[in-house]
Amino acid sequence: MIRLDHVSRIFNVGGEQVHALDRVTLTVKEGEYLSIMGPSGSGKSTLLNILGLLDRPDHGTYHIDDQNTTRLGDDRQAAIRRHQIGFIFQFFHLIPRLSAADNVALPLMLAGVPPRQRRERVSHALARFGLTDRARHRPDQLSGGQRQRVAIARAVIMNPAIILADEPTGNLDRASGEEIIQVIESLGKAGLTVLIVTHDPQIGKRARRSIRLVDGRIVSDQEQHA
Ligand code: ADP
Ligand code: MG
């Protein structure tokens, strides 16, 4: 369902070209759970941003479900992103002055879902991730693990097919990190396609399939047993 073909992303930094991604070819099937590992600066976030349609390749093509996204305009890309892709970030990216419930409701508002249906779906999502009694709290009134659960609820509220998580435990203590990984694994078990960037080998090992990036290239792609 996801196919990258010879994707390159080149940044110009002070007159020098940085090949953040260098002819990356990758196919991910529906329902796969894949970890992406590699040293800092190897292109992991660039790869995830391109997969999440937050950024465009300079060369190569990116297909989702046989649709060549590379050819689509920004509006069509944004529509696919909103409906098919959920993003989870290291630093949560919640809106500080909105409550947990309103953060989770945001994608529904942008999609024009009417208020009553919105409230139902939000309260269901908050319950699913154990946040019912935190609905009215702002992000600064929540623990790191709770913030990330709010971000996960927001990521899945539109029922996306694909979850992209960029170091989702990078800003959490070990216990909260473990809890968040279990939540993300549960999304995989529910049938979503999950790609998780991590520098934690323990977390990387738990994925059925793991790829490793070095200098913008995939240097290994392995099936593994959890
Ligand atoms: P990782 O997530 O693996 O740490 P990144 O994908 O963030 O790596 O970065 C890969 C390379 O591309 C690095 O050398 C980084 O400095 C460079 N890079 C990433 N984003 C930009 C940008 N917006 N402008 C310039 N260089 C960038
Ligand atoms: Mg990164």
Tab-separated table of N, CA, C and O in Angstrom, residues 64-118:
chain	number	residue	atom	x	y	z
A	64	ILE	N	0.663	5.798	-2.577
A	64	ILE	CA	-0.184	5.215	-1.532
A	64	ILE	C	-1.356	4.568	-2.249
A	64	ILE	O	-2.067	5.249	-2.994
A	65	ASP	N	-1.541	3.252	-2.017
A	65	ASP	CA	-2.651	2.550	-2.678
A	65	ASP	C	-2.703	2.828	-4.185
A	65	ASP	O	-3.761	3.179	-4.727
A	66	ASP	N	-1.582	2.693	-4.834
A	66	ASP	CA	-1.524	2.863	-6.293
A	66	ASP	C	-1.785	4.278	-6.782
A	66	ASP	O	-1.922	4.516	-7.971
A	67	GLN	N	-1.878	5.224	-5.855
A	67	GLN	CA	-1.989	6.613	-6.288
A	67	GLN	C	-0.627	7.288	-6.139
A	67	GLN	O	0.003	7.221	-5.071
A	68	ASN	N	-0.192	7.907	-7.215
A	68	ASN	CA	1.098	8.599	-7.177
A	68	ASN	C	0.931	9.956	-6.502
A	68	ASN	O	0.510	10.927	-7.115
A	69	THR	N	1.302	10.015	-5.215
A	69	THR	CA	1.084	11.248	-4.454
A	69	THR	C	2.016	12.371	-4.918
A	69	THR	O	1.721	13.548	-4.710
A	70	THR	N	3.126	11.978	-5.511
A	70	THR	CA	4.123	12.970	-5.926
A	70	THR	C	3.545	13.967	-6.926
A	70	THR	O	3.985	15.107	-7.025
A	71	ARG	N	2.540	13.504	-7.670
A	71	ARG	CA	1.946	14.332	-8.708
A	71	ARG	C	0.832	15.232	-8.196
A	71	ARG	O	0.321	16.064	-8.932
A	72	LEU	N	0.391	14.997	-6.952
A	72	LEU	CA	-0.785	15.713	-6.460
A	72	LEU	C	-0.418	17.105	-5.957
A	72	LEU	O	0.681	17.325	-5.443
A	73	GLY	N	-1.344	18.030	-6.070
A	73	GLY	CA	-1.162	19.372	-5.516
A	73	GLY	C	-1.259	19.351	-3.994
A	73	GLY	O	-1.638	18.346	-3.398
A	74	ASP	N	-0.936	20.466	-3.391
A	74	ASP	CA	-0.911	20.545	-1.930
A	74	ASP	C	-2.267	20.236	-1.294
A	74	ASP	O	-2.330	19.594	-0.251
A	75	ASP	N	-3.348	20.685	-1.908
A	75	ASP	CA	-4.667	20.466	-1.321
A	75	ASP	C	-5.045	18.991	-1.313
A	75	ASP	O	-5.562	18.482	-0.307
A	76	ARG	N	-4.772	18.315	-2.427
A	76	ARG	CA	-5.085	16.884	-2.497
A	76	ARG	C	-4.215	16.108	-1.520
A	76	ARG	O	-4.669	15.168	-0.877
A	77	GLN	N	-2.964	16.515	-1.409
A	77	GLN	CA	-2.076	15.861	-0.443
A	77	GLN	C	-2.579	16.070	0.984
A	77	GLN	O	-2.593	15.145	1.787
A	78	ALA	N	-3.003	17.294	1.274
A	78	ALA	CA	-3.490	17.590	2.624
A	78	ALA	C	-4.721	16.740	2.947
A	78	ALA	O	-4.881	16.263	4.076
A	79	ALA	N	-5.565	16.525	1.959
A	79	ALA	CA	-6.767	15.715	2.180
A	79	ALA	C	-6.386	14.271	2.499
A	79	ALA	O	-6.942	13.661	3.420
A	80	ILE	N	-5.424	13.724	1.763
A	80	ILE	CA	-4.963	12.361	2.044
A	80	ILE	C	-4.347	12.289	3.435
A	80	ILE	O	-4.618	11.379	4.217
A	81	ARG	N	-3.539	13.296	3.756
A	81	ARG	CA	-2.887	13.321	5.061
A	81	ARG	C	-3.923	13.333	6.187
A	81	ARG	O	-3.822	12.592	7.158
A	82	ARG	N	-4.936	14.158	6.027
A	82	ARG	CA	-5.951	14.280	7.081
A	82	ARG	C	-6.749	13.004	7.291
A	82	ARG	O	-7.116	12.678	8.414
A	83	HIS	N	-7.009	12.286	6.195
A	83	HIS	CA	-7.907	11.147	6.300
A	83	HIS	C	-7.197	9.813	6.441
A	83	HIS	O	-7.768	8.860	6.955
A	84	GLN	N	-5.969	9.721	5.952
A	84	GLN	CA	-5.329	8.399	5.910
A	84	GLN	C	-4.157	8.247	6.848
A	84	GLN	O	-3.693	7.135	7.087
A	85	ILE	N	-3.624	9.381	7.345
A	85	ILE	CA	-2.352	9.310	8.055
A	85	ILE	C	-2.459	9.962	9.430
A	85	ILE	O	-2.968	11.072	9.558
A	86	GLY	N	-1.986	9.252	10.448
A	86	GLY	CA	-1.906	9.821	11.789
A	86	GLY	C	-0.455	9.942	12.206
A	86	GLY	O	0.316	9.001	12.047
A	87	PHE	N	-0.083	11.105	12.720
A	87	PHE	CA	1.308	11.384	13.102
A	87	PHE	C	1.449	11.440	14.613
A	87	PHE	O	0.630	12.041	15.292
A	88	ILE	N	2.517	10.832	15.138
A	88	ILE	CA	2.845	10.942	16.560
A	88	ILE	C	4.291	11.426	16.658
A	88	ILE	O	5.177	10.822	16.054
A	89	PHE	N	4.501	12.519	17.396
A	89	PHE	CA	5.819	13.150	17.430
A	89	PHE	C	6.482	12.980	18.798
A	89	PHE	O	5.818	12.779	19.807
A	90	GLN	N	7.797	13.174	18.815
A	90	GLN	CA	8.550	13.082	20.071
A	90	GLN	C	8.069	14.121	21.092
A	90	GLN	O	7.941	13.830	22.280
A	91	PHE	N	7.804	15.339	20.602
A	91	PHE	CA	7.413	16.413	21.528
A	91	PHE	C	5.910	16.716	21.463
A	91	PHE	O	5.476	17.838	21.701
A	92	PHE	N	5.133	15.688	21.113
A	92	PHE	CA	3.673	15.678	21.227
A	92	PHE	C	2.956	16.625	20.257
A	92	PHE	O	1.939	16.274	19.699
A	93	HIS	N	3.479	17.851	20.109
A	93	HIS	CA	2.857	18.846	19.226
A	93	HIS	C	1.381	19.079	19.528
A	93	HIS	O	0.557	19.202	18.616
A	94	LEU	N	1.059	19.151	20.814
A	94	LEU	CA	-0.316	19.501	21.192
A	94	LEU	C	-0.428	21.027	21.233
A	94	LEU	O	0.562	21.731	21.372
A	95	ILE	N	-1.668	21.513	21.129
A	95	ILE	CA	-1.870	22.961	21.230
A	95	ILE	C	-2.030	23.327	22.699
A	95	ILE	O	-2.947	22.854	23.374
A	96	PRO	N	-1.101	24.150	23.232
A	96	PRO	CA	-1.003	24.361	24.685
A	96	PRO	C	-2.271	24.898	25.335
A	96	PRO	O	-2.610	24.501	26.445
A	97	ARG	N	-2.996	25.806	24.648
A	97	ARG	CA	-4.122	26.415	25.370
A	97	ARG	C	-5.429	25.652	25.182
A	97	ARG	O	-6.447	26.025	25.728
A	98	LEU	N	-5.385	24.542	24.442
A	98	LEU	CA	-6.584	23.722	24.287
A	98	LEU	C	-6.567	22.547	25.263
A	98	LEU	O	-5.511	22.002	25.569
A	99	SER	N	-7.748	22.158	25.722
A	99	SER	CA	-7.870	20.984	26.591
A	99	SER	C	-7.523	19.719	25.802
A	99	SER	O	-7.447	19.740	24.569
A	100	ALA	N	-7.330	18.627	26.538
A	100	ALA	CA	-7.083	17.331	25.893
A	100	ALA	C	-8.196	17.028	24.893
A	100	ALA	O	-7.933	16.655	23.746
A	101	ALA	N	-9.455	17.214	25.327
A	101	ALA	CA	-10.592	16.899	24.454
A	101	ALA	C	-10.559	17.756	23.187
A	101	ALA	O	-10.800	17.248	22.076
A	102	ASP	N	-10.241	19.051	23.340
A	102	ASP	CA	-10.237	19.929	22.162
A	102	ASP	C	-9.064	19.631	21.232
A	102	ASP	O	-9.191	19.772	20.008
A	103	ASN	N	-7.933	19.221	21.795
A	103	ASN	CA	-6.822	18.790	20.939
A	103	ASN	C	-7.233	17.583	20.093
A	103	ASN	O	-6.945	17.533	18.892
A	104	VAL	N	-7.905	16.622	20.732
A	104	VAL	CA	-8.313	15.417	20.010
A	104	VAL	C	-9.390	15.752	18.970
A	104	VAL	O	-9.464	15.150	17.900
A	105	ALA	N	-10.209	16.765	19.279
A	105	ALA	CA	-11.318	17.140	18.385
A	105	ALA	C	-10.861	17.891	17.138
A	105	ALA	O	-11.586	17.951	16.143
A	106	LEU	N	-9.657	18.444	17.191
A	106	LEU	CA	-9.205	19.341	16.126
A	106	LEU	C	-9.303	18.755	14.705
A	106	LEU	O	-9.863	19.405	13.811
A	107	PRO	N	-8.802	17.537	14.480
A	107	PRO	CA	-8.917	16.982	13.111
A	107	PRO	C	-10.378	16.850	12.668
A	107	PRO	O	-10.689	17.039	11.487
A	108	LEU	N	-11.272	16.544	13.611
A	108	LEU	CA	-12.691	16.409	13.275
A	108	LEU	C	-13.267	17.765	12.890
A	108	LEU	O	-14.089	17.879	11.970
A	109	MET	N	-12.848	18.811	13.614
A	109	MET	CA	-13.308	20.165	13.287
A	109	MET	C	-12.861	20.557	11.892
A	109	MET	O	-13.634	21.073	11.089
A	110	LEU	N	-11.569	20.299	11.608
A	110	LEU	CA	-11.032	20.645	10.282
A	110	LEU	C	-11.762	19.893	9.183
A	110	LEU	O	-11.895	20.389	8.064
A	111	ALA	N	-12.253	18.691	9.502
A	111	ALA	CA	-12.961	17.888	8.504
A	111	ALA	C	-14.446	18.231	8.452
A	111	ALA	O	-15.201	17.641	7.681
A	112	GLY	N	-14.895	19.165	9.301
A	112	GLY	CA	-16.286	19.607	9.269
A	112	GLY	C	-17.274	18.624	9.888
A	112	GLY	O	-18.462	18.642	9.556
A	113	VAL	N	-16.806	17.774	10.802
A	113	VAL	CA	-17.723	16.856	11.485
A	113	VAL	C	-18.574	17.664	12.469
A	113	VAL	O	-18.046	18.462	13.237
A	114	PRO	N	-19.888	17.471	12.446
A	114	PRO	CA	-20.758	18.277	13.310
A	114	PRO	C	-20.516	18.031	14.798
A	114	PRO	O	-20.109	16.940	15.191
A	115	PRO	N	-20.787	19.073	15.631
A	115	PRO	CA	-20.422	19.057	17.053
A	115	PRO	C	-20.868	17.828	17.841
A	115	PRO	O	-20.085	17.284	18.607
A	116	ARG	N	-22.102	17.375	17.625
A	116	ARG	CA	-22.564	16.272	18.462
A	116	ARG	C	-21.779	14.988	18.193
A	116	ARG	O	-21.342	14.293	19.091
A	117	GLN	N	-21.594	14.723	16.901
A	117	GLN	CA	-20.832	13.549	16.491
A	117	GLN	C	-19.381	13.676	16.958
A	117	GLN	O	-18.756	12.696	17.374
A	118	ARG	N	-18.900	14.905	16.904
A	118	ARG	CA	-17.535	15.189	17.340
A	118	ARG	C	-17.376	14.820	18.817
A	118	ARG	O	-16.449	14.106	19.188
